[in-house]
PDB file of N, CA and C in Angstrom:
ATOM      1  N   MET A   1       1.164  -0.946   0.081  1.00 45.00           N
ATOM      2  CA  MET A   1      -0.043  -0.095  -0.026  1.00 45.00           C
ATOM      3  C   MET A   1       0.863   1.099  -0.167  1.00 45.00           C
ATOM      4  N   ARG A   2       1.008   1.821  -1.008  1.00 49.00           N
ATOM      5  CA  ARG A   2       1.421   3.287  -1.206  1.00 49.00           C
ATOM      6  C   ARG A   2       1.272   4.264  -0.677  1.00 49.00           C
ATOM      7  N   ILE A   3      -0.191   4.691  -0.405  1.00 45.00           N
ATOM      8  CA  ILE A   3      -1.167   5.507   0.422  1.00 45.00           C
ATOM      9  C   ILE A   3      -0.871   5.676   1.486  1.00 45.00           C
ATOM     10  N   MET A   4      -1.035   4.844   2.270  1.00 43.00           N
ATOM     11  CA  MET A   4      -0.672   5.012   3.766  1.00 43.00           C
ATOM     12  C   MET A   4       0.267   5.487   4.671  1.00 43.00           C
ATOM     13  N   PRO A   5       1.998   5.506   3.566  1.00 43.00           N
ATOM     14  CA  PRO A   5       2.641   6.751   3.978  1.00 43.00           C
ATOM     15  C   PRO A   5       2.466   8.059   3.728  1.00 43.00           C
ATOM     16  N   LEU A   6       1.891   8.163   2.854  1.00 37.00           N
ATOM     17  CA  LEU A   6       1.630   9.249   2.272  1.00 37.00           C
ATOM     18  C   LEU A   6       0.598  10.381   3.416  1.00 37.00           C
ATOM     19  N   ILE A   7      -0.700   9.471   3.562  1.00 37.00           N
ATOM     20  CA  ILE A   7      -1.405   9.644   4.889  1.00 37.00           C
ATOM     21  C   ILE A   7      -1.014  10.486   6.262  1.00 37.00           C
ATOM     22  N   VAL A   8      -0.197   9.207   6.193  1.00 39.00           N
ATOM     23  CA  VAL A   8       0.892   9.490   8.031  1.00 39.00           C
ATOM     24  C   VAL A   8       1.531  11.191   7.692  1.00 39.00           C
ATOM     25  N   ILE A   9       2.130  11.182   6.100  1.00 36.00           N
ATOM     26  CA  ILE A   9       3.076  12.112   6.210  1.00 36.00           C
ATOM     27  C   ILE A   9       2.514  13.624   5.906  1.00 36.00           C
ATOM     28  N   LEU A  10       1.154  13.662   5.490  1.00 37.00           N
ATOM     29  CA  LEU A  10       0.399  14.869   5.615  1.00 37.00           C
ATOM     30  C   LEU A  10       0.054  14.930   6.921  1.00 37.00           C
ATOM     31  N   THR A  11      -0.510  13.859   7.491  1.00 36.00           N
ATOM     32  CA  THR A  11      -1.155  13.782   8.980  1.00 36.00           C
ATOM     33  C   THR A  11      -0.393  14.943   9.616  1.00 36.00           C
ATOM     34  N   SER A  12       0.774  14.577   9.561  1.00 37.00           N
ATOM     35  CA  SER A  12       2.084  15.080  10.689  1.00 37.00           C
ATOM     36  C   SER A  12       2.481  16.566  10.188  1.00 37.00           C
ATOM     37  N   VAL A  13       2.377  16.366   8.922  1.00 39.00           N
ATOM     38  CA  VAL A  13       2.557  18.127   8.525  1.00 39.00           C
ATOM     39  C   VAL A  13       1.649  19.115   9.087  1.00 39.00           C
ATOM     40  N   ILE A  14       0.403  18.459   8.829  1.00 40.00           N
ATOM     41  CA  ILE A  14      -0.595  19.755   9.364  1.00 40.00           C
ATOM     42  C   ILE A  14      -0.822  19.500  10.674  1.00 40.00           C
ATOM     43  N   GLY A  15      -0.349  18.389  11.465  1.00 42.00           N
ATOM     44  CA  GLY A  15      -0.434  18.620  13.029  1.00 42.00           C
ATOM     45  C   GLY A  15       0.593  19.192  13.734  1.00 42.00           C
ATOM     46  N   CYS A  16       1.336  19.672  12.440  1.00 42.00           N
ATOM     47  CA  CYS A  16       2.805  20.833  13.420  1.00 42.00           C
ATOM     48  C   CYS A  16       2.192  22.364  12.895  1.00 42.00           C
ATOM     49  N   GLY A  17       1.137  22.578  12.622  1.00 39.00           N
ATOM     50  CA  GLY A  17       0.742  24.171  11.588  1.00 39.00           C
ATOM     51  C   GLY A  17       1.172  24.708  13.107  1.00 39.00           C
ATOM     52  N   PRO A  18       1.084  26.347  12.604  1.00 45.00           N
ATOM     53  CA  PRO A  18       1.200  27.101  13.950  1.00 45.00           C
ATOM     54  C   PRO A  18      -0.131  27.046  14.989  1.00 45.00           C
ATOM     55  N   ALA A  19       0.333  27.399  15.763  1.00 51.00           N
ATOM     56  CA  ALA A  19      -0.802  27.742  17.469  1.00 51.00           C
ATOM     57  C   ALA A  19      -1.708  28.678  16.443  1.00 51.00           C
ATOM     58  N   ASP A  20      -2.990  28.341  17.644  1.00 60.00           N
ATOM     59  CA  ASP A  20      -4.218  29.289  16.886  1.00 60.00           C
ATOM     60  C   ASP A  20      -3.843  30.670  16.911  1.00 60.00           C
ATOM     61  N   ASP A  21      -4.222  30.779  15.810  1.00 71.00           N
ATOM     62  CA  ASP A  21      -3.561  32.532  15.165  1.00 71.00           C
ATOM     63  C   ASP A  21      -4.827  33.397  15.533  1.00 71.00           C
ATOM     64  N   THR A  22      -5.744  33.071  16.451  1.00 70.00           N
ATOM     65  CA  THR A  22      -6.096  33.697  17.543  1.00 70.00           C
ATOM     66  C   THR A  22      -5.851  34.200  18.594  1.00 70.00           C
ATOM     67  N   GLU A  23      -4.801  33.908  19.522  1.00 83.00           N
ATOM     68  CA  GLU A  23      -3.961  34.168  20.626  1.00 83.00           C
ATOM     69  C   GLU A  23      -3.364  35.155  20.210  1.00 83.00           C
ATOM     70  N   ALA A  24      -3.275  35.775  21.638  1.00 91.00           N
ATOM     71  CA  ALA A  24      -2.402  37.310  21.866  1.00 91.00           C
ATOM     72  C   ALA A  24      -1.168  37.227  21.729  1.00 91.00           C
ATOM     73  N   VAL A  25      -0.726  37.813  21.142  1.00 94.00           N
ATOM     74  CA  VAL A  25       0.948  37.891  20.916  1.00 94.00           C
ATOM     75  C   VAL A  25       1.543  39.100  21.269  1.00 94.00           C
ATOM     76  N   THR A  26       2.216  38.991  22.389  1.00 97.00           N
ATOM     77  CA  THR A  26       3.249  40.233  23.015  1.00 97.00           C
ATOM     78  C   THR A  26       4.301  40.792  22.262  1.00 97.00           C
ATOM     79  N   GLN A  27       4.413  41.543  21.449  1.00 96.00           N
ATOM     80  CA  GLN A  27       5.572  42.311  20.649  1.00 96.00           C
ATOM     81  C   GLN A  27       6.143  43.402  21.503  1.00 96.00           C
ATOM     82  N   ILE A  28       7.609  43.778  21.061  1.00 98.00           N
ATOM     83  CA  ILE A  28       8.363  45.097  21.458  1.00 98.00           C
ATOM     84  C   ILE A  28       8.291  45.560  20.005  1.00 98.00           C
ATOM     85  N   ILE A  29       7.867  46.716  20.166  1.00 98.00           N
ATOM     86  CA  ILE A  29       7.936  47.671  18.937  1.00 98.00           C
ATOM     87  C   ILE A  29       8.768  49.162  19.220  1.00 98.00           C
ATOM     88  N   THR A  30       9.287  49.665  18.423  1.00 98.00           N
ATOM     89  CA  THR A  30       9.858  50.668  18.493  1.00 98.00           C
ATOM     90  C   THR A  30       8.832  51.629  17.392  1.00 98.00           C
ATOM     91  N   VAL A  31       8.586  52.928  17.897  1.00 98.00           N
ATOM     92  CA  VAL A  31       7.985  53.898  17.224  1.00 98.00           C
ATOM     93  C   VAL A  31       8.474  55.390  17.398  1.00 98.00           C
ATOM     94  N   ALA A  32       8.634  55.821  15.956  1.00 98.00           N
ATOM     95  CA  ALA A  32       9.246  57.231  15.364  1.00 98.00           C
ATOM     96  C   ALA A  32       9.038  58.152  16.122  1.00 98.00           C
ATOM     97  N   PRO A  33       9.719  59.142  16.366  1.00 98.00           N
ATOM     98  CA  PRO A  33       9.171  60.355  17.001  1.00 98.00           C
ATOM     99  C   PRO A  33       8.045  61.161  16.207  1.00 98.00           C
ATOM    100  N   GLN A  34       8.267  61.223  14.649  1.00 97.00           N
ATOM    101  CA  GLN A  34       7.546  61.812  13.783  1.00 97.00           C
ATOM    102  C   GLN A  34       6.583  60.999  12.983  1.00 97.00           C
ATOM    103  N   LYS A  35       5.460  61.531  12.736  1.00 97.00           N
ATOM    104  CA  LYS A  35       4.154  60.647  12.444  1.00 97.00           C
ATOM    105  C   LYS A  35       4.561  60.957  10.279  1.00 97.00           C
ATOM    106  N   ALA A  36       4.106  59.961   9.727  1.00 97.00           N
ATOM    107  CA  ALA A  36       4.710  60.199   8.117  1.00 97.00           C
ATOM    108  C   ALA A  36       3.272  60.297   7.386  1.00 97.00           C
ATOM    109  N   PRO A  37       2.827  60.927   6.458  1.00 97.00           N
ATOM    110  CA  PRO A  37       1.875  60.811   5.230  1.00 97.00           C
ATOM    111  C   PRO A  37       1.674  59.570   4.952  1.00 97.00           C
ATOM    112  N   CYS A  38       0.240  58.719   5.438  1.00 93.00           N
ATOM    113  CA  CYS A  38      -0.132  57.891   4.421  1.00 93.00           C
ATOM    114  C   CYS A  38      -1.534  58.096   3.440  1.00 93.00           C
ATOM    115  N   VAL A  39      -1.570  56.713   3.104  1.00 90.00           N
ATOM    116  CA  VAL A  39      -2.994  56.993   2.491  1.00 90.00           C
ATOM    117  C   VAL A  39      -3.555  55.833   2.803  1.00 90.00           C
ATOM    118  N   GLY A  40      -4.891  55.483   3.486  1.00 79.00           N
ATOM    119  CA  GLY A  40      -5.752  54.199   3.658  1.00 79.00           C
ATOM    120  C   GLY A  40      -6.683  54.867   3.222  1.00 79.00           C
ATOM    121  N   LEU A  41      -8.093  55.085   3.659  1.00 78.00           N
ATOM    122  CA  LEU A  41      -9.276  54.956   2.861  1.00 78.00           C
ATOM    123  C   LEU A  41      -8.841  56.559   2.588  1.00 78.00           C
ATOM    124  N   ALA A  42      -8.094  57.546   3.092  1.00 83.00           N
ATOM    125  CA  ALA A  42      -8.366  58.681   2.952  1.00 83.00           C
ATOM    126  C   ALA A  42      -6.962  59.288   3.163  1.00 83.00           C
ATOM    127  N   PRO A  43      -5.882  60.182   2.523  1.00 90.00           N
ATOM    128  CA  PRO A  43      -4.777  60.564   3.206  1.00 90.00           C
ATOM    129  C   PRO A  43      -4.775  61.223   4.555  1.00 90.00           C
ATOM    130  N   GLY A  44      -3.714  60.816   5.210  1.00 91.00           N
ATOM    131  CA  GLY A  44      -3.728  60.803   6.826  1.00 91.00           C
ATOM    132  C   GLY A  44      -2.247  60.845   6.929  1.00 91.00           C
ATOM    133  N   GLU A  45      -1.948  60.673   8.535  1.00 95.00           N
ATOM    134  CA  GLU A  45      -0.741  60.439   8.913  1.00 95.00           C
ATOM    135  C   GLU A  45      -0.977  59.309   9.691  1.00 95.00           C
ATOM    136  N   CYS A  46       0.310  58.643   9.618  1.00 95.00           N
ATOM    137  CA  CYS A  46       0.281  57.226  10.313  1.00 95.00           C
ATOM    138  C   CYS A  46       1.672  57.149  11.407  1.00 95.00           C
ATOM    139  N   LEU A  47       1.459  56.345  12.563  1.00 97.00           N
ATOM    140  CA  LEU A  47       2.741  56.445  12.974  1.00 97.00           C
ATOM    141  C   LEU A  47       4.042  55.534  12.120  1.00 97.00           C
ATOM    142  N   VAL A  48       5.111  55.716  12.468  1.00 98.00           N
ATOM    143  CA  VAL A  48       6.419  54.975  11.988  1.00 98.00           C
ATOM    144  C   VAL A  48       6.800  53.822  13.096  1.00 98.00           C
ATOM    145  N   VAL A  49       6.513  52.554  12.456  1.00 97.00           N
ATOM    146  CA  VAL A  49       6.613  51.539  13.475  1.00 97.00           C
ATOM    147  C   VAL A  49       7.772  50.528  12.874  1.00 97.00           C
ATOM    148  N   ASP A  50       8.929  50.626  13.832  1.00 97.00           N
ATOM    149  CA  ASP A  50      10.255  49.784  13.168  1.00 97.00           C
ATOM    150  C   ASP A  50      10.437  49.816  11.748  1.00 97.00           C
ATOM    151  N   GLY A  51      10.415  51.466  11.742  1.00 96.00           N
ATOM    152  CA  GLY A  51      10.474  51.411  10.243  1.00 96.00           C
ATOM    153  C   GLY A  51       9.682  51.633   9.405  1.00 96.00           C
ATOM    154  N   ASP A  52       8.604  51.368   9.214  1.00 96.00           N
ATOM    155  CA  ASP A  52       7.611  51.053   8.634  1.00 96.00           C
ATOM    156  C   ASP A  52       6.353  51.989   8.724  1.00 96.00           C
ATOM    157  N   LEU A  53       5.597  52.205   7.882  1.00 96.00           N
ATOM    158  CA  LEU A  53       4.100  52.880   8.378  1.00 96.00           C
ATOM    159  C   LEU A  53       3.492  52.207   8.798  1.00 96.00           C
ATOM    160  N   PHE A  54       3.036  52.610   9.610  1.00 95.00           N
ATOM    161  CA  PHE A  54       1.906  51.597  10.617  1.00 95.00           C
ATOM    162  C   PHE A  54       0.525  52.496  10.420  1.00 95.00           C
ATOM    163  N   TYR A  55      -0.500  51.463   9.758  1.00 91.00           N
ATOM    164  CA  TYR A  55      -2.041  52.117   9.746  1.00 91.00           C
ATOM    165  C   TYR A  55      -2.695  51.315  10.566  1.00 91.00           C
ATOM    166  N   ASP A  56      -2.631  50.923  11.550  1.00 92.00           N
ATOM    167  CA  ASP A  56      -3.479  50.531  12.456  1.00 92.00           C
ATOM    168  C   ASP A  56      -3.193  52.053  13.975  1.00 92.00           C
ATOM    169  N   SER A  57      -4.156  51.842  14.477  1.00 93.00           N
ATOM    170  CA  SER A  57      -3.823  52.567  16.474  1.00 93.00           C
ATOM    171  C   SER A  57      -3.881  51.412  16.991  1.00 93.00           C
ATOM    172  N   ILE A  58      -3.069  51.998  18.054  1.00 97.00           N
ATOM    173  CA  ILE A  58      -2.704  51.283  19.532  1.00 97.00           C
ATOM    174  C   ILE A  58      -3.583  51.474  20.602  1.00 97.00           C
ATOM    175  N   ALA A  59      -4.720  50.730  20.941  1.00 97.00           N
ATOM    176  CA  ALA A  59      -5.278  51.242  21.795  1.00 97.00           C
ATOM    177  C   ALA A  59      -4.761  51.282  23.523  1.00 97.00           C
ATOM    178  N   GLY A  60      -5.071  52.756  24.057  1.00 98.00           N
ATOM    179  CA  GLY A  60      -4.262  52.983  25.334  1.00 98.00           C
ATOM    180  C   GLY A  60      -2.685  53.970  25.157  1.00 98.00           C
ATOM    181  N   PHE A  61      -2.572  53.784  23.650  1.00 98.00           N
ATOM    182  CA  PHE A  61      -1.558  54.780  23.577  1.00 98.00           C
ATOM    183  C   PHE A  61      -1.616  56.079  22.807  1.00 98.00           C
ATOM    184  N   THR A  62      -1.465  57.305  23.152  1.00 97.00           N
ATOM    185  CA  THR A  62      -1.237  58.521  22.665  1.00 97.00           C
ATOM    186  C   THR A  62       0.025  58.896  22.359  1.00 97.00           C
ATOM    187  N   HIS A  63       0.346  58.961  20.700  1.00 97.00           N
ATOM    188  CA  HIS A  63       1.727  59.280  20.427  1.00 97.00           C
ATOM    189  C   HIS A  63       2.051  60.884  20.641  1.00 97.00           C
ATOM    190  N   GLU A  64       2.993  61.569  20.873  1.00 97.00           N
ATOM    191  CA  GLU A  64       3.291  62.640  21.346  1.00 97.00           C
ATOM    192  C   GLU A  64       4.302  63.005  20.219  1.00 97.00           C
ATOM    193  N   THR A  65       3.794  63.983  19.074  1.00 96.00           N
ATOM    194  CA  THR A  65       4.955  64.447  18.008  1.00 96.00           C
ATOM    195  C   THR A  65       6.735  64.908  18.904  1.00 96.00           C
ATOM    196  N   GLY A  66       7.718  64.433  18.628  1.00 97.00           N
ATOM    197  CA  GLY A  66       8.765  64.549  18.838  1.00 97.00           C
ATOM    198  C   GLY A  66       9.604  63.401  19.952  1.00 97.00           C
ATOM    199  N   ARG A  67       8.548  62.857  20.392  1.00 97.00           N
ATOM    200  CA  ARG A  67       9.086  61.666  21.201  1.00 97.00           C
ATOM    201  C   ARG A  67       9.161  60.443  20.804  1.00 97.00           C
ATOM    202  N   SER A  68       9.748  59.731  20.934  1.00 98.00           N
ATOM    203  CA  SER A  68      10.475  58.357  20.090  1.00 98.00           C
ATOM    204  C   SER A  68      10.054  57.292  21.287  1.00 98.00           C
ATOM    205  N   TYR A  69       9.527  56.059  21.089  1.00 98.00           N
ATOM    206  CA  TYR A  69       9.081  55.144  22.128  1.00 98.00           C
ATOM    207  C   TYR A  69       9.429  53.656  21.913  1.00 98.00           C
ATOM    208  N   ILE A  70       9.663  53.007  22.781  1.00 98.00           N
ATOM    209  CA  ILE A  70       9.623  51.603  22.664  1.00 98.00           C
ATOM    210  C   ILE A  70       8.697  51.130  23.740  1.00 98.00           C
ATOM    211  N   LEU A  71       7.766  50.484  22.811  1.00 98.00           N
ATOM    212  CA  LEU A  71       6.656  50.070  23.515  1.00 98.00           C
ATOM    213  C   LEU A  71       6.227  48.324  23.364  1.00 98.00           C
ATOM    214  N   GLU A  72       5.674  47.796  24.734  1.00 98.00           N
ATOM    215  CA  GLU A  72       5.313  46.632  24.308  1.00 98.00           C
ATOM    216  C   GLU A  72       4.015  46.319  24.166  1.00 98.00           C
ATOM    217  N   VAL A  73       3.661  45.833  23.235  1.00 98.00           N
ATOM    218  CA  VAL A  73       2.128  45.915  22.654  1.00 98.00           C
ATOM    219  C   VAL A  73       1.766  44.405  22.439  1.00 98.00           C
ATOM    220  N   GLU A  74       0.205  44.371  22.952  1.00 97.00           N
ATOM    221  CA  GLU A  74      -0.183  43.213  22.353  1.00 97.00           C
ATOM    222  C   GLU A  74      -0.795  43.028  21.343  1.00 97.00           C
ATOM    223  N   ARG A  75      -0.448  41.809  20.608  1.00 95.00           N
ATOM    224  CA  ARG A  75      -1.588  41.755  19.353  1.00 95.00           C
ATOM    225  C   ARG A  75      -2.458  40.664  18.841  1.00 95.00           C
ATOM    226  N   ARG A  76      -3.758  40.706  18.573  1.00 93.00           N
ATOM    227  CA  ARG A  76      -4.717  39.854  18.602  1.00 93.00           C
ATOM    228  C   ARG A  76      -5.377  40.011  17.307  1.00 93.00           C
ATOM    229  N   ARG A  77      -5.445  38.959  16.654  1.00 91.00           N
ATOM    230  CA  ARG A  77      -6.046  38.758  15.404  1.00 91.00           C
ATOM    231  C   ARG A  77      -7.702  39.097  15.644  1.00 91.00           C
ATOM    232  N   VAL A  78      -8.387  39.696  15.119  1.00 88.00           N
ATOM    233  CA  VAL A  78      -9.549  39.944  15.340  1.00 88.00           C
ATOM    234  C   VAL A  78     -10.470  39.762  14.226  1.00 88.00           C
ATOM    235  N   CYS A  79      -9.940  39.337  12.818  1.00 88.00           N
ATOM    236  CA  CYS A  79     -10.568  39.084  11.585  1.00 88.00           C
ATOM    237  C   CYS A  79      -9.622  38.323  10.852  1.00 88.00           C
ATOM    238  N   GLY A  80     -10.528  37.431   9.538  1.00 84.00           N
ATOM    239  CA  GLY A  80      -9.336  36.708   9.255  1.00 84.00           C
ATOM    240  C   GLY A  80      -9.075  35.598   9.800  1.00 84.00           C
ATOM    241  N   GLY A  81      -8.009  34.663   9.126  1.00 83.00           N
ATOM    242  CA  GLY A  81      -7.435  33.703   9.605  1.00 83.00           C
ATOM    243  C   GLY A  81      -8.413  32.841  10.156  1.00 83.00           C
ATOM    244  N   ARG A  82      -7.998  32.124  11.504  1.00 83.00           N
ATOM    245  CA  ARG A  82      -9.133  30.870  12.351  1.00 83.00           C
ATOM    246  C   ARG A  82     -10.102  31.718  12.807  1.00 83.00           C
ATOM    247  N   THR A  83     -10.538  33.233  12.743  1.00 81.00           N
ATOM    248  CA  THR A  83     -11.478  33.552  13.546  1.00 81.00           C
ATOM    249  C   THR A  83     -12.840  33.512  13.215  1.00 81.00           C
ATOM    250  N   GLY A  84     -12.838  33.163  11.857  1.00 82.00           N
ATOM    251  CA  GLY A  84     -14.489  33.012  11.386  1.00 82.00           C
ATOM    252  C   GLY A  84     -15.392  34.223  10.720  1.00 82.00           C
ATOM    253  N   ARG A  85     -14.517  35.394  11.256  1.00 88.00           N
ATOM    254  CA  ARG A  85     -14.685  36.555  10.708  1.00 88.00           C
ATOM    255  C   ARG A  85     -14.121  37.036   9.301  1.00 88.00           C
ATOM    256  N   THR A  86     -14.501  37.930   8.474  1.00 87.00           N
ATOM    257  CA  THR A  86     -14.120  37.897   7.675  1.00 87.00           C
ATOM    258  C   THR A  86     -14.070  39.643   7.489  1.00 87.00           C
ATOM    259  N   CYS A  87     -12.353  39.717   7.193  1.00 83.00           N
ATOM    260  CA  CYS A  87     -11.891  41.056   7.282  1.00 83.00           C
ATOM    261  C   CYS A  87     -12.504  42.104   6.389  1.00 83.00           C
ATOM    262  N   PRO A  88     -13.154  43.529   6.529  1.00 81.00           N
ATOM    263  CA  PRO A  88     -12.966  44.439   5.193  1.00 81.00           C
ATOM    264  C   PRO A  88     -12.288  44.679   4.880  1.00 81.00           C
ATOM    265  N   ALA A  89     -11.948  44.925   3.435  1.00 77.00           N
ATOM    266  CA  ALA A  89     -11.358  45.223   2.869  1.00 77.00           C
ATOM    267  C   ALA A  89      -9.692  46.124   3.221  1.00 77.00           C
ATOM    268  N   ASP A  90     -10.431  47.263   3.812  1.00 76.00           N
ATOM    269  CA  ASP A  90      -9.156  48.441   4.038  1.00 76.00           C
ATOM    270  C   ASP A  90      -9.026  48.034   5.788  1.00 76.00           C
ATOM    271  N   ALA A  91      -9.401  46.901   6.576  1.00 80.00           N
ATOM    272  CA  ALA A  91      -9.046  46.653   7.596  1.00 80.00           C
ATOM    273  C   ALA A  91      -8.157  45.848   8.205  1.00 80.00           C
ATOM    274  N   SER A  92      -7.152  46.086   9.067  1.00 84.00           N
ATOM    275  CA  SER A  92      -6.508  45.294   9.565  1.00 84.00           C
ATOM    276  C   SER A  92      -6.768  44.009  10.127  1.00 84.00           C
ATOM    277  N   PRO A  93      -5.904  42.501   9.958  1.00 89.00           N
ATOM    278  CA  PRO A  93      -7.017  41.721  10.812  1.00 89.00           C
ATOM    279  C   PRO A  93      -6.872  41.797  12.394  1.00 89.00           C
ATOM    280  N   TYR A  94      -5.705  42.611  12.956  1.00 92.00           N
ATOM    281  CA  TYR A  94      -5.427  42.539  13.995  1.00 92.00           C
ATOM    282  C   TYR A  94      -5.585  43.812  15.095  1.00 92.00           C
ATOM    283  N   ARG A  95      -5.109  43.542  16.082  1.00 94.00           N
ATOM    284  CA  ARG A  95      -6.160  44.778  17.500  1.00 94.00           C
ATOM    285  C   ARG A  95      -4.767  45.040  18.385  1.00 94.00           C
ATOM    286  N   TYR A  96      -4.373  46.350  18.107  1.00 96.00           N
ATOM    287  CA  TYR A  96      -3.195  46.262  19.157  1.00 96.00           C
ATOM    288  C   TYR A  96      -3.014  46.824  20.327  1.00 96.00           C
ATOM    289  N   THR A  97      -3.033  46.617  21.189  1.00 97.00           N
ATOM    290  CA  THR A  97      -3.358  46.980  22.702  1.00 97.00           C
ATOM    291  C   THR A  97      -2.027  47.250  23.572  1.00 97.00           C
ATOM    292  N   LEU A  98      -1.973  48.449  24.128  1.00 98.00           N
ATOM    293  CA  LEU A  98      -0.673  49.169  24.626  1.00 98.00           C
ATOM    294  C   LEU A  98      -0.858  48.330  26.072  1.00 98.00           C
ATOM    295  N   GLU A  99       0.556  47.389  26.586  1.00 98.00           N
ATOM    296  CA  GLU A  99       0.413  46.954  28.030  1.00 98.00           C
ATOM    297  C   GLU A  99       1.441  47.850  28.898  1.00 98.00           C
ATOM    298  N   ARG A 100       3.028  48.485  27.629  1.00 98.00           N
ATOM    299  CA  ARG A 100       3.310  49.072  28.779  1.00 98.00           C
ATOM    300  C   ARG A 100       4.687  49.877  27.481  1.00 98.00           C
ATOM    301  N   VAL A 101       4.897  51.225  28.210  1.00 98.00           N
ATOM    302  CA  VAL A 101       5.686  51.986  27.675  1.00 98.00           C
ATOM    303  C   VAL A 101       6.775  51.586  28.505  1.00 98.00           C
ATOM    304  N   VAL A 102       7.920  50.840  27.484  1.00 98.00           N
ATOM    305  CA  VAL A 102       9.337  50.846  27.984  1.00 98.00           C
ATOM    306  C   VAL A 102      10.138  51.442  28.088  1.00 98.00           C
ATOM    307  N   SER A 103       9.940  52.766  26.860  1.00 97.00           N
ATOM    308  CA  SER A 103      10.649  53.561  27.419  1.00 97.00           C
ATOM    309  C   SER A 103      10.365  54.918  26.842  1.00 97.00           C
ATOM    310  N   SER A 104      10.795  56.083  26.523  1.00 97.00           N
ATOM    311  CA  SER A 104      10.315  57.632  25.610  1.00 97.00           C
ATOM    312  C   SER A 104      11.077  58.679  26.244  1.00 97.00           C
ATOM    313  N   SER A 105      11.792  58.842  24.647  1.00 96.00           N
ATOM    314  CA  SER A 105      12.721  59.941  24.672  1.00 96.00           C
ATOM    315  C   SER A 105      12.452  60.763  23.745  1.00 96.00           C
ATOM    316  N   ALA A 106      13.037  61.991  23.956  1.00 93.00           N
ATOM    317  CA  ALA A 106      12.517  63.253  23.385  1.00 93.00           C
ATOM    318  C   ALA A 106      13.893  63.003  21.775  1.00 93.00           C
ATOM    319  N   GLY A 107      13.329  63.266  21.208  1.00 67.00           N
ATOM    320  CA  GLY A 107      13.907  63.235  19.927  1.00 67.00           C
ATOM    321  C   GLY A 107      14.052  62.526  18.591  1.00 67.00           C
TER     322      GLY A 107
END
């Protein structure tokens, strides 16, 4: 029987998939002191996180222009993936929540 080994291999690969993607993940991120122009639904300003435009918001965090931050945030998938909810075309699949400000400095 040649089919049986293939079933065992597929079961092993599928069984080793990532953890449930709806679980919260804690991340450390760096926020630049200045926002940057960006275009989502309409032109606006975005945070610059780890050198890239960040189109989302961070619940519990208020950016002060001229201050850079290192933040600990919780990221949780709220749509798409295994949530069973479809994400709107213009929405992020994640919700970010401030856990703590690791550091903040002028400049």
